[in-house]
Amino acid sequence: MSVAPDAARPLTGVRIVEISSFVAVPLAGMTLGQLGAEVVRVDPIGGAADYHRWPLTGDGESIYWAGLNKGKRSVAADFRSPEGQDLVQRLISDSGVLITNVAGRQWHSYDTLTRLRPDLIHVEVSGRADGGTGVDYTVNAGIGFPMVTGPAEFAKPVNHVLPAWDVACGIYAALAVVTALRHRDATGRGQRINIPLENVALATAGNLSFFAEVMVNGTARERIGNSVYGQYGQDFTSSDGVSFMIVALTGRHFRDLTELTATTKAVAALADTLGADFTDEGERYRHRDALGGLFTEWFTQHTGDEIAAGLSATSVLWERYRTFADVVTEGRLSANPMFTPLDQPRIGQYLAPGLPLEIAGAYPPAVAAPALGDDTAAVLGEWLGMTSDEVGRLTESGTVA
Amino acid sequence: MSVAPDAARPLTGVRIVEISSFVAVPLAGMTLGQLGAEVVRVDPIGGAADYHRWPLTGDGESIYWAGLNKGKRSVAADFRSPEGQDLVQRLISDSGVLITNVAGRQWHSYDTLTRLRPDLIHVEVSGRADGGTGVDYTVNAGIGFPMVTGPAEFAKPVNHVLPAWDVACGIYAALAVVTALRHRDATGRGQRINIPLENVALATAGNLSFFAEVMVNGTARERIGNSVYGQYGQDFTSSDGVSFMIVALTGRHFRDLTELTATTKAVAALADTLGADFTDEGERYRHRDALGGLFTEWFTQHTGDEIAAGLSATSVLWERYRTFADVVTEGRLSANPMFTPLDQPRIGQYLAPGLPLEIAGAYPPAVAAPALGDDTAAVLGEWLGMTSDEVGRLTESGTVA
């Protein structure tokens, strides 16, 4: 693979220290690395709480950890000893940027570190704005989505499987770093940024009106299964058991859907009967069950292949439901230029995603993740000018590994 | 409210034109505006496809649109006439930054616009990398999550209600803009960035190992209800019907959970019987059903209030499941400094979220959304130096509104 041009690695020359675990901050660090920054994840000797997280290979290596720490360098140090803390502080001072979700540690707090590096950029992800703890699955439980997810007749909460808040929080953290870098370039001043995971979730739910409709209209979103709220969107299943998601946002999408399913006359008759105007997206949503009843017949009378061929010839937005295994076995990753073969030590070779931003025509590609401590000696040498003898003494004393 | 200090509005002085609809790009523009940029959303006269999206007020005003366009300025122009297109091109040239999800329009393509503004930053969100269309709900169907969401015994797909891919894509787009701004500051060169929504989803699923475990282990994630994969995490319901999400990531969390539920001896006996080592997170996950059986008894014998009090005294990560209405009525928004009262014209007064980044001790607060075309005359005057007579003629000819 050719080296990406500079334009596609705009953060070249930026150094970042990451003290992290799990998803949000590792994703932030990986993203910044994919944009060209040199990101050193510093972990306690033995690894942080995520170093053995599932899924594992047959040999017990964490596929998960490799996935979220691609392209970083790894330093392992004794976080409990003054010598280890001092060393990590020196790395942070050298780099000028710390991203962390390990909150409340005095030795790498903003106040402590800005005495060593006044223009430090310090981005900390915490649980809740009130200082409480929280992880994606508890935050999600507390704000409302699980109570409206799943079949309409279901009464219990349904968690998401995607840790959506962690993912959003990680990208916000990367945004915070780059924004602060630009601000520092212009003013010479650092930044202190705190991102409570719960606030990412609350802001998002708020931006999407889930709270405003309670406050303004006195109504709250109901559980509507796989329907898309306020639009016509619904899932259907073929005669051979293949499920499809169908979305008709515009009048054209909707007309195409009625033509494909040979329901144009029946839909017009339904509109007459109900006094409904199906050129209005809200009316299509209100009467979705009646419309779905008309469309279902066509779907149940055709195979998945026939349905896919029919939909392909229309403007309707649609997709076949796939399992993760389907995505792989159908070759959808190998056909996508964002995925490249990655030879990941300890794990094996597989197709790994780069950054989902195509910059100047190319996706910054995946680079293998290190093993814990792979770069300890190199980083101490390059960043702090330590000799191999000095690193050797630190290793012997158990300060680094 | 006092004006936020400059440090908290780091993009002050940056102008951005947004041509958009729905979630991702509007969220990107709003985020950049909350960071201090002057964001002008330019829409066709009458509004884009999202201008009447649900939820609506009793008067038919879109609460949704107001939520995702807070703090922007609005210009309405005739996108079909050469005069309207020329005017929008001049605004883009002046600002130097375009964000859009309206792909494939020659008149605001990268090639056309860089002839007018060579150092343009052009960020386009599209559906799929192969040029196909896609929206959050179809993209999500195609990559695997709906097939593993919901109760273990359920066989059908379960869509997410949160448009998680749109949200992630929007924050990536904001990141792309700020990264490109910093790059342009340093090099004088613009950037062309394309973000296919499907690639945001595929990269995220890939980063989180959902595909790698298929390729490396030949296994795919199963539907496990509300359990957290690879950890001990589960929902429980109290004697009075209150549901809780419980997560025990560490040994300490888990010991605290067994002590609270008076199951420490029973859990030790279970470990003996099964030959399991519950200091290993994987073992806690493997035997989650047996462990859940032990814990359930305590939950079903206590009220929600008793459970909340008990959990509060431990290190266990937990949250009570809430509806969106619960979040509002319990006062959780008014207690959160990220939410401030917003007097939103056409909608009413409600608590609106600011940016979920606490910068220098404060959250950039919510600012009201415009109505369509509110700022047409002002922006044409300030950005392009037009007189009110010139704007009047453009209005009369139907070029702007």
PDB file of C-alpha atoms in Angstrom, chain A residues 27 162 164 167-169 171-172 204 356-357, chain B residues 23-24 27 136 162-175 195 197 200-201 204:
ATOM      1  CA  LEU A  27     -11.996   5.388  19.654  1.00  0.00           C
ATOM      2  CA  LEU A 162     -24.267  -0.918  19.626  1.00  0.00           C
ATOM      3  CA  ALA A 164     -23.975   4.287  20.540  1.00  0.00           C
ATOM      4  CA  VAL A 167     -19.189   5.915  19.886  1.00  0.00           C
ATOM      5  CA  ALA A 168     -20.689   9.413  19.750  1.00  0.00           C
ATOM      6  CA  CYS A 169     -18.679  10.435  22.813  1.00  0.00           C
ATOM      7  CA  ILE A 171     -15.974  11.210  18.082  1.00  0.00           C
ATOM      8  CA  TYR A 172     -16.914  14.296  20.131  1.00  0.00           C
ATOM      9  CA  THR A 204     -28.490  13.861  21.451  1.00  0.00           C
ATOM     10  CA  PRO A 356     -14.795   6.542   7.484  1.00  0.00           C
ATOM     11  CA  LEU A 357     -13.730   9.886   6.039  1.00  0.00           C
TER      12      LEU A 357
ATOM     13  CA  VAL B  23     -30.006  14.593  10.828  1.00  0.00           C
ATOM     14  CA  ALA B  24     -26.326  14.129  10.026  1.00  0.00           C
ATOM     15  CA  LEU B  27     -26.140  18.097  13.464  1.00  0.00           C
ATOM     16  CA  ASP B 136     -29.953   5.512   8.812  1.00  0.00           C
ATOM     17  CA  LEU B 162     -31.958   6.395  17.909  1.00  0.00           C
ATOM     18  CA  PRO B 163     -30.581   7.157  14.425  1.00  0.00           C
ATOM     19  CA  ALA B 164     -27.130   6.285  15.743  1.00  0.00           C
ATOM     20  CA  TRP B 165     -25.408   6.312  12.349  1.00  0.00           C
ATOM     21  CA  ASP B 166     -26.733   9.744  11.496  1.00  0.00           C
ATOM     22  CA  VAL B 167     -25.516  11.039  14.835  1.00  0.00           C
ATOM     23  CA  ALA B 168     -22.048   9.496  14.497  1.00  0.00           C
ATOM     24  CA  CYS B 169     -21.836  10.695  10.897  1.00  0.00           C
ATOM     25  CA  GLY B 170     -22.736  14.231  11.877  1.00  0.00           C
ATOM     26  CA  ILE B 171     -20.026  14.412  14.519  1.00  0.00           C
ATOM     27  CA  TYR B 172     -17.490  12.908  12.079  1.00  0.00           C
ATOM     28  CA  ALA B 173     -18.483  15.616   9.596  1.00  0.00           C
ATOM     29  CA  ALA B 174     -17.860  18.328  12.198  1.00  0.00           C
ATOM     30  CA  LEU B 175     -14.501  16.708  12.950  1.00  0.00           C
ATOM     31  CA  ILE B 195     -18.461  10.523   4.260  1.00  0.00           C
ATOM     32  CA  LEU B 197     -23.219   7.035   5.929  1.00  0.00           C
ATOM     33  CA  VAL B 200     -19.635   5.205   9.259  1.00  0.00           C
ATOM     34  CA  ALA B 201     -21.730   2.205  10.251  1.00  0.00           C
ATOM     35  CA  THR B 204     -17.948   1.366  13.690  1.00  0.00           C
TER      36      THR B 204
END
